Structure formats: C-alpha cells, structure tokens
Amino acid sequence: AQSVAQPEDQVNVAEGNPLTVKCTYSVSGNPYLFWYVQYPNRGLQFLLKYITGDNLVKGSYGFEAEFNKSQTSFHLKKPSALVSDSALYFCAVRDEGSSGDKLTFGTGTRLAVRP
Amino acid sequence: GAVVSQHPSWVICKSGTSVKIECRSLDFQATTMFWYRQFPKQSLMLMATSNEGSKATYEQGVEKDKFLINHASLTLSTLTVTSAHPEDSSFYICSARVVRPGQTSYEQYFGPGTRLTVT
C-alpha cells in the first residue's frame, strides 16, 4: 500500500522569506513523487516530480523539492515566497511497482504568504 | 501542452436528475483518465480509472451504477451522476495520464474541475 502524509494543515510565511511544505511517504517499492498546487475552485496544477536521479528537483514557479530516501520525505521548498504562492499544495505518491497509475494524495497544506 | 478541459465548470441540478460531466484532453491522446471527487477542505478521492475502450475500474465504495463513466475516445471521458441527490454535491475533477516516449513514469494533468450542486 502507498500513503502520503502532510503533517501541516497550514503554513504561514512572510513574503520574501523561504518556505517549506512538508511531505512524507510510504511505499513498498521505489516512489514516484509529485507536487501539485490548487487555487480556489480550480483543478490541480503540476509543479514538479521525482522519479529517479538527482535528489533535488526543480519545478515550476521557482519551487523545488528534495527527495530524502532515508527520511522518506519529499519536502517542497522555495527560497523566496510570493503572495501569489498562497494556495493549497498537495503531495502525491505512486509506487513504482504498483499496477495501474493510481496516485495517492496527501490531505493538502494551505500556504498563506503575508505581504 | 498537456491541457485538460472539463465541461461544465459548474452545474446546479434538481434531486433525481442526471448530470453528465465531460473531460477532454485537448492536445494529446489520453488512454487513461481518472475521476476524482473533492469535498470542501479535503483531499482528492479517486473514484475510478477510465481506460479508453474498456470498462472503468472503480475504487472501493464507489457505486458504479450511480457514477457512470464512459471513455469512448482517446480524448474524451464522461462521468454521469445518475439520480443525483444533495449528498452528491461536490467538486469533481478529472485528470489524464501523459505518456512520453522513453519515459517510464507518468504524471497526471488535471482539468479545472466541475462544481456540482444538487438541490
């Protein structure tokens, strides 16, 4: 079975400060990891993914995430937050060895960036 | 590339009626599409996996006779909520799997969602 945990319901950060949104996962095989962002009443937008290779993955809008196998984590980061980054962020995982393409999503973390 | 559209974006219907939601991949062919349901302030719940030309695979607890899924072409999947009731009111989101040559893993691209309100 595969699962994802986003331990923080909300993250508050001041504009210009670095931000981190936490994600830990559990799979039986190798993980495929994804971050998505959702704006109000909208679908999800793909930010970045980790499949293999460099543990530091760079994605859209200046976001990056670091895969840490020993800690089973895939935290989302950005060096300098913008007010427009305020949204709901979802981490998702798929077990490489699983059949089908089912993604399991975390419960989401709301990011609030104050001016 | 990899744009997914949904129609309608929002719909209000009366209890007992049926509603059809369309999901289209605009610039690619999607052999597999997914239907999710999202309750307010909650995560996405996968309802079913839709494969072109075959029956959808429903997740445990999802009524296949209530949520009819058809994936008749490589660019269109439809979700029909039959005999809708107020408890079916939700945000329904579809996604399509993008498969790129030489890649072994697939990300999903999501539609903008459909807000269904049953009165």
XYZ file of N, CA, C and O in Angstrom, chain B residues 14-119:
424
model
N -31.601 19.486 -10.072
C -32.572 19.083 -9.066
C -32.373 17.628 -8.679
O -31.904 16.814 -9.478
N -32.724 17.337 -7.478
C -32.590 15.977 -6.968
C -33.366 15.010 -7.851
O -34.508 15.272 -8.242
N -32.743 13.894 -8.189
C -33.378 12.888 -9.019
C -33.009 12.954 -10.483
O -33.255 12.007 -11.235
N -32.401 14.036 -10.900
C -31.987 14.167 -12.302
C -30.557 13.654 -12.468
O -29.852 13.397 -11.488
N -30.151 13.506 -13.713
C -28.798 13.041 -14.028
C -27.986 14.166 -14.634
O -28.523 15.040 -15.322
N -26.713 14.130 -14.373
C -25.806 15.170 -14.860
C -24.592 14.512 -15.507
O -24.014 13.581 -14.936
N -24.226 15.010 -16.673
C -23.052 14.491 -17.374
C -21.934 15.517 -17.351
O -22.146 16.688 -17.676
N -20.753 15.068 -16.983
C -19.560 15.924 -16.959
C -18.562 15.380 -17.975
O -18.286 14.181 -17.999
N -18.049 16.271 -18.817
C -17.096 15.861 -19.842
C -15.669 16.242 -19.466
O -15.429 17.310 -18.902
N -14.768 15.387 -19.814
C -13.342 15.630 -19.590
C -12.621 15.379 -20.916
O -12.727 14.285 -21.482
N -11.927 16.381 -21.389
C -11.246 16.278 -22.673
C -9.763 16.588 -22.561
O -9.379 17.551 -21.880
N -8.965 15.795 -23.243
C -7.553 16.130 -23.394
C -7.439 16.886 -24.717
O -7.826 16.384 -25.764
N -6.953 18.112 -24.656
C -7.035 18.998 -25.816
C -5.879 18.839 -26.797
O -6.050 19.051 -27.993
N -4.717 18.510 -26.327
C -3.566 18.497 -27.220
C -2.761 17.208 -27.117
O -1.587 17.170 -27.495
N -3.391 16.179 -26.595
C -2.727 14.891 -26.540
C -3.797 13.812 -26.423
O -4.955 14.081 -26.134
N -3.369 12.600 -26.662
C -4.285 11.470 -26.523
C -4.078 10.817 -25.166
O -2.947 10.589 -24.745
N -5.163 10.554 -24.512
C -5.109 10.010 -23.166
C -5.761 8.633 -23.142
O -6.985 8.522 -23.221
N -4.950 7.610 -23.048
C -5.518 6.276 -22.955
C -6.134 6.030 -21.587
O -7.010 5.192 -21.441
N -5.658 6.778 -20.622
C -6.168 6.614 -19.264
C -6.546 7.959 -18.671
O -5.759 8.906 -18.729
N -7.729 8.027 -18.140
C -8.187 9.215 -17.431
C -8.677 8.795 -16.056
O -9.070 7.644 -15.849
N -8.646 9.724 -15.148
C -9.034 9.452 -13.777
C -10.109 10.438 -13.349
O -10.093 11.610 -13.737
N -11.013 9.969 -12.516
C -12.039 10.838 -11.950
C -11.886 10.893 -10.440
O -11.803 9.856 -9.770
N -11.846 12.124 -9.943
C -11.691 12.355 -8.517
C -12.874 13.157 -7.997
O -13.527 13.891 -8.727
N -13.059 13.039 -6.698
C -14.059 13.840 -6.021
C -13.370 14.539 -4.862
O -12.549 13.930 -4.160
N -13.676 15.802 -4.692
C -13.038 16.558 -3.621
C -14.106 17.260 -2.799
O -14.886 18.056 -3.323
N -14.127 16.953 -1.530
C -15.025 17.633 -0.609
C -14.338 18.884 -0.082
O -13.104 18.973 -0.099
N -15.123 19.836 0.401
C -14.526 21.091 0.883
C -13.414 20.857 1.891
O -13.567 20.075 2.830
N -12.298 21.496 1.639
C -11.147 21.449 2.531
C -10.630 20.033 2.745
O -10.063 19.727 3.794
N -10.833 19.186 1.773
C -10.313 17.830 1.873
C -9.493 17.478 0.634
O -9.461 18.212 -0.348
N -8.845 16.334 0.719
C -8.009 15.910 -0.391
C -8.847 15.313 -1.511
O -10.074 15.211 -1.412
N -8.177 14.909 -2.562
C -8.865 14.280 -3.680
C -9.069 12.798 -3.382
O -8.168 12.115 -2.919
N -10.259 12.346 -3.683
C -10.567 10.936 -3.532
C -10.737 10.340 -4.922
O -11.607 10.768 -5.680
N -9.905 9.365 -5.258
C -10.040 8.737 -6.561
C -11.327 7.931 -6.612
O -11.584 7.099 -5.740
N -12.123 8.189 -7.630
C -13.370 7.457 -7.793
C -13.184 6.276 -8.737
O -13.648 5.174 -8.461
N -12.520 6.539 -9.852
C -12.395 5.488 -10.850
C -11.294 5.823 -11.843
O -10.933 6.979 -12.027
N -10.800 4.772 -12.456
C -9.815 4.889 -13.531
C -10.507 4.491 -14.826
O -11.122 3.412 -14.903
N -10.402 5.351 -15.812
C -11.114 5.160 -17.066
C -10.118 4.864 -18.183
O -9.228 5.660 -18.447
N -10.262 3.719 -18.794
C -9.395 3.336 -19.902
C -10.183 3.337 -21.200
O -11.285 2.794 -21.262
N -9.603 3.927 -22.217
C -10.275 4.046 -23.499
C -10.656 2.674 -24.041
O -9.820 1.766 -24.094
N -11.907 2.535 -24.379
C -12.382 1.304 -24.996
C -12.685 0.164 -24.053
O -13.033 -0.930 -24.496
N -12.559 0.394 -22.769
C -12.882 -0.679 -21.827
C -13.648 -0.116 -20.635
O -13.793 1.097 -20.490
N -14.111 -1.007 -19.797
C -14.888 -0.582 -18.636
C -13.973 0.110 -17.615
O -12.817 -0.254 -17.455
N -14.563 1.057 -16.926
C -13.804 1.761 -15.901
C -13.573 0.866 -14.688
O -14.355 -0.051 -14.410
N -12.509 1.155 -13.998
C -12.203 0.454 -12.751
C -12.548 1.379 -11.598
O -11.958 2.451 -11.450
N -13.501 0.957 -10.777
C -13.981 1.794 -9.691
C -13.246 1.469 -8.385
O -12.911 0.316 -8.120
N -13.048 2.488 -7.599
C -12.456 2.302 -6.277
C -13.509 1.734 -5.330
O -14.724 1.871 -5.541
N -13.001 1.118 -4.303
C -13.896 0.507 -3.324
C -14.812 1.559 -2.718
O -14.370 2.647 -2.337
N -16.073 1.239 -2.653
C -17.047 2.140 -2.047
C -17.708 3.091 -3.028
O -18.634 3.811 -2.650
N -17.266 3.111 -4.264
C -17.869 3.984 -5.278
C -18.902 3.179 -6.059
O -18.599 2.106 -6.590
N -20.129 3.695 -6.119
C -21.208 2.965 -6.790
C -21.095 3.123 -8.304
O -21.332 4.202 -8.848
N -20.786 2.058 -8.978
C -20.609 2.126 -10.423
C -21.909 2.411 -11.155
O -21.901 2.981 -12.254
N -23.027 2.020 -10.578
C -24.307 2.285 -11.238
C -24.761 3.723 -11.054
O -25.637 4.200 -11.780
N -24.184 4.379 -10.082
C -24.552 5.771 -9.835
C -23.626 6.719 -10.593
O -24.042 7.747 -11.088
N -22.390 6.360 -10.667
C -21.383 7.182 -11.337
C -20.917 6.432 -12.583
O -19.990 5.624 -12.542
N -21.598 6.727 -13.680
C -21.315 6.036 -14.932
C -20.175 6.727 -15.668
O -20.219 7.930 -15.902
N -19.191 5.951 -16.046
C -18.030 6.504 -16.735
C -17.921 5.861 -18.103
O -17.990 4.638 -18.242
N -17.729 6.724 -19.094
C -17.555 6.271 -20.458
C -16.310 6.912 -21.039
O -16.107 8.117 -20.920
N -15.480 6.117 -21.668
C -14.233 6.628 -22.255
C -14.185 6.134 -23.694
O -13.434 5.227 -24.042
N -15.003 6.754 -24.522
C -15.233 6.244 -25.870
C -14.143 6.616 -26.852
O -14.024 5.994 -27.908
N -13.366 7.645 -26.542
C -12.308 8.040 -27.471
C -11.057 8.387 -26.682
O -11.080 8.466 -25.451
N -9.983 8.602 -27.386
C -8.703 8.892 -26.734
C -8.626 10.310 -26.189
O -7.642 10.673 -25.551
N -9.642 11.106 -26.441
C -9.611 12.480 -25.947
C -10.825 12.846 -25.098
O -10.937 13.988 -24.652
N -11.703 11.897 -24.845
C -12.919 12.242 -24.115
C -13.321 11.142 -23.153
O -13.423 9.971 -23.525
N -13.556 11.536 -21.928
C -14.154 10.655 -20.934
C -15.307 11.425 -20.303
O -15.220 12.639 -20.112
N -16.387 10.724 -20.007
C -17.534 11.378 -19.377
C -17.903 10.676 -18.082
O -17.762 9.455 -17.954
N -18.343 11.483 -17.144
C -18.860 10.988 -15.870
C -20.311 11.425 -15.766
O -20.597 12.620 -15.854
N -21.199 10.471 -15.619
C -22.613 10.791 -15.456
C -23.045 10.425 -14.039
O -22.913 9.267 -13.636
N -23.519 11.417 -13.328
C -24.062 11.188 -11.994
C -25.557 10.944 -12.172
O -26.306 11.851 -12.552
N -25.977 9.724 -11.940
C -27.380 9.372 -12.172
C -28.198 9.557 -10.899
O -27.703 9.336 -9.788
N -29.435 9.991 -11.097
C -30.344 10.202 -9.972
C -29.631 10.929 -8.833
O -29.502 10.411 -7.707
N -29.187 12.102 -9.168
C -28.357 12.844 -8.211
C -29.142 13.244 -6.967
O -30.344 13.528 -7.026
N -28.457 13.257 -5.844
C -29.027 13.688 -4.580
C -28.114 14.731 -3.951
O -26.943 14.836 -4.331
N -28.618 15.485 -2.997
C -27.804 16.542 -2.395
C -26.445 16.064 -1.881
O -25.461 16.806 -1.960
N -26.366 14.848 -1.414
C -25.080 14.339 -0.913
C -24.058 14.102 -2.021
O -22.873 13.876 -1.731
N -24.533 14.165 -3.269
C -23.598 14.046 -4.400
C -22.962 15.387 -4.738
O -22.049 15.442 -5.582
N -23.441 16.439 -4.116
C -22.855 17.757 -4.356
C -21.383 17.732 -3.966
O -21.021 17.326 -2.859
N -20.552 18.159 -4.893
C -19.113 18.076 -4.657
C -18.375 18.741 -5.806
O -18.990 19.253 -6.744
N -17.067 18.721 -5.708
C -16.199 19.209 -6.769
C -15.608 17.982 -7.442
O -14.921 17.191 -6.800
N -15.891 17.805 -8.717
C -15.425 16.637 -9.450
C -14.292 17.065 -10.385
O -14.438 18.008 -11.161
N -13.193 16.349 -10.282
C -12.012 16.696 -11.072
C -11.559 15.478 -11.868
O -11.502 14.368 -11.330
N -11.249 15.707 -13.127
C -10.687 14.618 -13.929
C -9.220 14.896 -14.189
O -8.751 16.028 -14.062
N -8.512 13.854 -14.525
C -7.112 14.010 -14.917
C -6.817 13.020 -16.025
O -7.541 12.037 -16.214
N -5.772 13.307 -16.761
C -5.353 12.425 -17.830
C -3.872 12.118 -17.671
O -3.090 12.976 -17.271
N -3.558 10.881 -17.965
C -2.171 10.455 -17.855
C -1.447 10.808 -19.141
O -1.943 10.527 -20.228
N -0.273 11.409 -18.965
C 0.550 11.751 -20.113
C 1.693 10.754 -20.192
O 2.429 10.584 -19.228
N 1.817 10.125 -21.323
C 2.903 9.174 -21.514
C 3.827 9.729 -22.576
O 3.411 9.973 -23.710
N 5.070 9.950 -22.217
C 6.030 10.480 -23.169
C 7.018 9.392 -23.574
O 7.445 8.589 -22.735
N 7.400 9.344 -24.842
C 8.325 8.303 -25.318
C 9.602 8.287 -24.504
O 10.191 9.328 -24.227
N 10.003 7.111 -24.105
C 11.254 6.966 -23.379
C 11.125 7.164 -21.893
O 12.076 6.929 -21.154
N 9.962 7.587 -21.436
C 9.776 7.785 -20.011
C 8.976 6.636 -19.434
O 8.081 6.110 -20.076
N 9.338 6.270 -18.232
C 8.687 5.134 -17.602
C 7.734 5.532 -16.499
O 7.150 4.694 -15.857
N 7.626 6.790 -16.271
C 6.696 7.217 -15.230
C 5.802 8.295 -15.802
O 6.140 8.934 -16.792
N 4.675 8.467 -15.179
C 3.660 9.295 -15.796
C 3.110 10.287 -14.794
O 2.752 9.926 -13.691
N 3.056 11.551 -15.211
C 2.347 12.484 -14.355
C 0.941 12.637 -14.887
O 0.659 12.357 -16.042
N 0.088 13.094 -14.032
C -1.291 13.334 -14.414
C -1.508 14.836 -14.549
O -1.023 15.620 -13.733
N -2.233 15.209 -15.569
C -2.619 16.599 -15.756
C -4.115 16.720 -15.512
O -4.897 15.922 -16.011
N -4.454 17.719 -14.735
C -5.808 17.818 -14.205
C -6.649 18.842 -14.950
O -6.156 19.882 -15.390
N -7.933 18.535 -15.041
C -8.882 19.509 -15.525
C -9.179 20.532 -14.449
O -8.772 20.373 -13.292
N -9.901 21.577 -14.795
C -10.193 22.661 -13.854
C -11.270 22.320 -12.843
O -11.493 23.079 -11.911
N -11.929 21.184 -13.025
C -12.937 20.785 -12.063
C -14.339 21.223 -12.442
O -14.536 22.172 -13.198
N -15.311 20.504 -11.909
C -16.736 20.820 -12.093
C -17.393 20.849 -10.731
O -17.346 19.864 -9.989
N -18.007 21.957 -10.421
C -18.722 22.103 -9.153
C -20.162 21.680 -9.376
O -20.882 22.309 -10.143
N -20.568 20.592 -8.733
C -21.946 20.094 -8.844
C -22.708 20.420 -7.567
O -22.261 20.073 -6.466
N -23.842 21.065 -7.733
C -24.739 21.340 -6.613
C -26.090 20.728 -6.928
O -26.695 21.033 -7.948
N -26.539 19.839 -6.062
C -27.823 19.182 -6.232
C -28.789 19.758 -5.205
O -28.532 19.708 -3.997
N -29.894 20.282 -5.702
C -30.855 20.938 -4.794
C -32.065 20.063 -4.493
O -32.304 19.068 -5.182
